[in-house]
CSV table of C-alpha atoms and ligand atoms in Angstrom, one decimal:
chain,number,residue,atom,x,y,z
A,681,UNK,CA,118.4,113.1,98.8
A,682,UNK,CA,121.2,110.1,98.5
A,683,UNK,CA,120.6,106.9,100.0
A,684,UNK,CA,122.3,107.3,102.8
A,685,UNK,CA,119.8,110.5,103.2
A,686,UNK,CA,116.7,109.0,102.7
A,687,UNK,CA,117.3,105.8,104.8
A,688,UNK,CA,118.9,109.1,107.9
A,689,UNK,CA,115.6,111.0,107.4
A,690,UNK,CA,113.3,108.3,108.1
A,691,UNK,CA,114.8,106.4,111.3
A,692,UNK,CA,114.7,110.0,112.7
A,693,UNK,CA,111.5,109.9,112.7
A,694,UNK,CA,110.3,106.6,114.1
A,695,UNK,CA,109.8,105.6,117.3
A,696,UNK,CA,113.0,104.3,119.6
A,697,UNK,CA,111.7,101.0,120.0
A,698,UNK,CA,110.8,99.8,115.9
A,699,UNK,CA,112.9,98.3,114.3
A,700,UNK,CA,114.2,99.4,110.7
A,701,UNK,CA,114.1,96.6,108.3
A,702,UNK,CA,115.8,98.1,104.8
A,703,UNK,CA,114.0,95.9,101.2
A,704,UNK,CA,116.8,95.8,98.9
A,705,UNK,CA,115.2,93.5,96.8
A,706,UNK,CA,116.5,94.5,92.8
A,707,UNK,CA,119.0,96.4,93.8
A,708,UNK,CA,122.7,96.7,93.6
A,709,UNK,CA,124.6,95.7,96.5
A,710,UNK,CA,127.1,99.4,96.2
A,711,UNK,CA,123.5,101.0,96.6
A,712,UNK,CA,123.1,98.3,99.9
A,713,UNK,CA,126.4,99.1,100.3
A,714,UNK,CA,125.4,103.3,100.7
A,715,UNK,CA,122.8,102.2,103.8
A,716,UNK,CA,125.0,99.6,105.7
A,717,UNK,CA,128.2,102.8,106.0
A,718,UNK,CA,125.1,104.6,106.9
A,719,UNK,CA,125.0,102.3,109.4
A,720,UNK,CA,122.1,99.7,108.4
A,721,UNK,CA,122.9,96.5,109.2
A,722,UNK,CA,118.9,94.6,109.1
A,723,UNK,CA,118.5,94.1,104.5
A,724,UNK,CA,115.5,91.9,103.2
A,725,UNK,CA,114.9,90.1,99.7
A,726,UNK,CA,112.6,89.1,98.6
A,727,UNK,CA,114.3,86.3,96.7
A,728,UNK,CA,116.4,83.6,97.7
A,729,UNK,CA,119.1,83.8,95.2
A,730,UNK,CA,119.4,87.3,94.8
A,731,UNK,CA,120.1,87.4,99.2
A,732,UNK,CA,122.3,85.0,99.3
A,733,UNK,CA,124.7,85.7,96.5
A,734,UNK,CA,124.5,88.9,98.2
A,735,UNK,CA,125.1,87.6,102.1
A,736,UNK,CA,129.0,86.3,101.0
A,737,UNK,CA,129.5,89.5,99.4
A,738,UNK,CA,128.5,91.8,101.8
A,739,UNK,CA,130.1,92.6,105.5
A,740,UNK,CA,129.3,88.8,108.4
A,741,UNK,CA,127.7,91.4,110.9
A,742,UNK,CA,124.3,91.6,108.4
A,743,UNK,CA,121.2,90.5,109.7
A,744,UNK,CA,119.6,89.2,106.2
A,745,UNK,CA,115.4,88.9,106.4
A,746,UNK,CA,113.7,86.6,103.2
A,747,UNK,CA,110.5,89.2,103.3
A,748,UNK,CA,109.0,87.4,99.8
A,749,UNK,CA,107.4,84.0,99.9
A,750,UNK,CA,109.9,80.9,100.1
A,751,UNK,CA,109.4,77.8,98.0
A,752,UNK,CA,110.1,74.2,100.5
A,753,UNK,CA,112.6,73.5,98.4
A,754,UNK,CA,114.9,76.7,98.7
A,755,UNK,CA,115.0,76.7,102.0
A,756,UNK,CA,118.0,75.2,102.5
A,757,UNK,CA,119.9,78.2,100.1
A,758,UNK,CA,118.8,80.5,103.3
A,759,UNK,CA,119.0,78.1,106.1
A,760,UNK,CA,122.3,78.8,107.4
A,761,UNK,CA,121.8,82.2,107.7
A,762,UNK,CA,119.1,83.5,107.4
A,763,UNK,CA,118.6,85.6,110.1
A,764,UNK,CA,114.2,86.3,110.4
A,765,UNK,CA,111.9,84.9,107.6
A,766,UNK,CA,108.6,87.1,107.6
A,767,UNK,CA,106.2,84.8,105.3
A,768,UNK,CA,105.7,81.4,106.7
A,769,UNK,CA,101.7,80.6,105.9
A,770,UNK,CA,102.2,76.6,106.1
A,771,UNK,CA,103.1,74.2,108.3
A,772,UNK,CA,104.6,72.2,105.9
A,773,UNK,CA,107.4,75.1,105.0
A,774,UNK,CA,107.9,75.4,108.6
A,775,UNK,CA,108.5,71.4,109.4
A,776,UNK,CA,110.8,72.9,106.1
A,777,UNK,CA,112.3,75.9,107.4
A,778,UNK,CA,113.4,73.7,111.0
A,779,UNK,CA,114.8,70.4,109.4
A,780,UNK,CA,117.5,72.9,107.5
A,781,UNK,CA,117.2,74.7,110.3
A,782,UNK,CA,118.5,71.7,112.1
A,783,UNK,CA,121.0,69.8,109.6
A,784,UNK,CA,122.4,73.4,109.7
A,785,UNK,CA,121.8,73.1,114.4
A,786,UNK,CA,120.5,76.2,114.3
A,787,UNK,CA,116.9,77.6,115.6
A,788,UNK,CA,115.1,79.6,112.8
A,789,UNK,CA,113.2,82.7,113.3
A,790,UNK,CA,110.2,83.4,111.3
A,791,UNK,CA,106.8,85.1,111.2
A,792,UNK,CA,103.9,83.9,110.2
A,793,UNK,CA,101.6,85.9,107.2
A,794,UNK,CA,98.4,86.9,108.3
A,795,UNK,CA,95.3,87.4,105.0
A,796,UNK,CA,95.0,90.9,106.2
A,797,UNK,CA,94.3,92.6,103.2
A,798,UNK,CA,90.3,92.8,99.9
A,799,UNK,CA,92.6,91.6,97.7
A,800,UNK,CA,92.7,87.6,96.8
A,801,UNK,CA,96.5,87.2,95.5
A,802,UNK,CA,98.3,88.4,99.0
A,803,UNK,CA,99.5,85.2,100.0
A,804,UNK,CA,98.8,84.7,104.3
A,805,UNK,CA,97.2,82.0,106.9
A,806,UNK,CA,93.3,83.3,107.6
A,807,UNK,CA,92.6,83.1,111.6
A,808,UNK,CA,91.3,79.5,111.6
A,809,UNK,CA,94.3,78.7,109.7
A,810,UNK,CA,95.8,80.0,112.4
A,811,UNK,CA,94.6,78.5,115.2
A,812,UNK,CA,94.3,75.1,113.5
A,813,UNK,CA,98.3,75.1,112.9
A,814,UNK,CA,99.8,76.3,116.4
A,815,UNK,CA,97.8,74.1,117.5
A,816,UNK,CA,98.6,70.9,116.1
A,817,UNK,CA,101.0,68.2,117.9
A,818,UNK,CA,103.6,68.9,115.2
A,819,UNK,CA,104.0,72.5,115.1
A,820,UNK,CA,104.9,71.0,119.2
A,821,UNK,CA,107.1,69.6,118.2
A,822,UNK,CA,109.8,71.1,116.3
A,823,UNK,CA,112.8,72.7,117.5
A,824,UNK,CA,114.6,74.5,115.2
A,825,UNK,CA,112.1,77.2,114.1
A,826,UNK,CA,110.7,79.5,116.8
A,827,UNK,CA,107.4,81.2,115.9
A,828,UNK,CA,109.0,85.1,117.3
A,829,UNK,CA,105.7,86.6,115.6
A,830,UNK,CA,103.4,87.6,112.7
A,831,UNK,CA,103.8,90.0,109.0
A,832,UNK,CA,100.8,92.0,106.9
A,833,UNK,CA,100.3,93.5,103.8
A,834,UNK,CA,97.1,95.8,103.3
A,835,UNK,CA,95.2,95.9,100.9
A,836,UNK,CA,97.2,99.3,98.1
A,837,UNK,CA,94.9,101.3,98.5
A,838,UNK,CA,94.6,104.8,98.9
A,839,UNK,CA,91.6,104.5,101.4
A,840,UNK,CA,93.2,105.2,105.4
A,841,UNK,CA,90.0,103.8,107.0
A,842,UNK,CA,90.3,101.0,105.2
A,843,UNK,CA,94.1,99.9,106.0
A,844,UNK,CA,94.2,100.6,109.0
A,845,UNK,CA,91.7,98.6,110.0
A,846,UNK,CA,93.6,96.3,108.3
A,847,UNK,CA,96.1,96.9,110.5
A,848,UNK,CA,94.1,96.5,113.7
A,849,UNK,CA,93.1,93.8,113.2
A,850,UNK,CA,96.6,92.2,112.2
A,851,UNK,CA,97.6,94.5,115.8
A,852,UNK,CA,94.3,92.4,118.6
A,853,UNK,CA,95.8,88.5,116.9
A,854,UNK,CA,98.8,90.2,117.5
A,855,UNK,CA,97.8,90.8,120.8
A,856,UNK,CA,95.5,87.1,121.7
A,857,UNK,CA,99.7,85.7,120.9
A,858,UNK,CA,100.9,86.8,124.3
A,859,UNK,CA,98.9,83.8,125.9
A,860,UNK,CA,100.1,81.7,124.2
A,861,UNK,CA,102.9,78.9,126.6
A,862,UNK,CA,104.2,76.9,123.5
A,863,UNK,CA,107.9,77.0,123.7
A,864,UNK,CA,108.9,78.0,120.1
A,865,UNK,CA,105.8,80.4,120.4
A,866,UNK,CA,107.9,83.4,121.4
A,867,UNK,CA,105.2,86.9,119.2
A,868,UNK,CA,106.8,89.9,119.8
A,869,UNK,CA,107.4,91.4,116.3
A,870,UNK,CA,104.8,92.2,114.7
A,871,UNK,CA,105.9,92.7,111.4
A,872,UNK,CA,103.6,95.5,109.4
A,873,UNK,CA,104.3,99.1,107.1
A,874,UNK,CA,106.2,99.8,103.4
A,875,UNK,CA,106.3,103.0,102.0
A,876,UNK,CA,103.9,103.2,101.3
A,877,UNK,CA,101.7,103.4,104.8
A,878,UNK,CA,104.4,102.3,107.4
A,879,UNK,CA,103.8,105.6,109.3
A,880,UNK,CA,99.4,104.7,110.1
A,881,UNK,CA,100.8,100.5,110.9
A,882,UNK,CA,103.4,101.9,113.4
A,883,UNK,CA,100.0,104.2,115.0
A,884,UNK,CA,98.3,100.9,115.5
A,885,UNK,CA,100.9,99.6,117.1
A,886,UNK,CA,103.6,97.7,114.2
A,887,UNK,CA,107.3,97.0,115.7
A,888,UNK,CA,109.0,96.3,112.5
A,889,UNK,CA,109.1,98.1,109.4
A,890,UNK,CA,110.3,97.9,106.1
A,891,UNK,CA,110.9,100.0,104.5
A,892,UNK,CA,112.3,99.8,100.3
A,893,UNK,CA,111.2,102.7,97.3
A,894,UNK,CA,111.3,105.8,99.7
A,895,UNK,CA,114.8,103.8,101.2
A,896,UNK,CA,116.4,103.5,97.3
A,897,UNK,CA,114.3,104.4,95.6
A,898,UNK,CA,111.9,103.6,92.4
A,899,UNK,CA,111.8,99.8,91.5
A,900,UNK,CA,111.9,98.5,87.9
B,1137,LIG,C1,109.1,95.5,98.8
B,1137,LIG,C2,108.6,94.8,99.6
B,1137,LIG,C3,108.1,95.9,101.0
B,1137,LIG,C4,109.0,97.1,100.7
B,1137,LIG,O1,107.9,97.8,99.4
B,1137,LIG,P1,107.8,99.4,99.3
B,1137,LIG,O2,106.8,100.2,98.9
B,1137,LIG,O3,109.3,99.5,98.1
B,1137,LIG,O4,109.3,99.9,100.4
B,1137,LIG,C5,108.0,95.8,102.7
B,1137,LIG,N1,107.7,94.5,102.6
B,1137,LIG,C6,107.4,93.7,101.2
B,1137,LIG,C7,107.0,92.3,101.6
B,1137,LIG,C8,107.7,93.7,100.1
B,1137,LIG,O5,108.0,92.4,98.7
């Protein structure tokens, strides 16, 4: 099937309220344009430089989202245009995003990444660190970022029960955040689910899925 066919067939199965991020990392602009021509406007990349190059080349009505791990010293390269940063997992990084957003006279939406998987290698905050970050004065005083939700990745396993348990855990953290009265914390996005597990994620309450290989094919 073509990229457009893959995209449209996935979209036809998604509930209407759900946001689809087409994860286009490593893929050439010509592939992204096939998805664009089929109506896709939200793309996810995991390297800042690659995203910036594609942003320069492609139509300006695209929303570019950073889904990868972000190094503080590179935030400035995406601050002028990035639509949403998924993988924020420290106060220090959030401060840098706030600073660069201010320089660009804008507010940047961020998702805090929560560690839900069993694997040690995956980035993210635990619940305690999340609470600590959100209750800090530093966070309270940031004016140019908005935490619009949270993001997480489940363990890479065939065990559906395990994946379901981890997504359910993330959803419960998301639900608890709804009581917040902070102005820069408006949690409406729960970013969870990739090609292999998005159906489970949706059943568990995801509002945003990040799908790459099922649309664009495998990566090298
Ligand atoms: C690569 C990536 C995806 C997409 O993965 P697929 O399995 O190709 O759908 C989603 N989220 C993150 C954070 C990624 O790095």
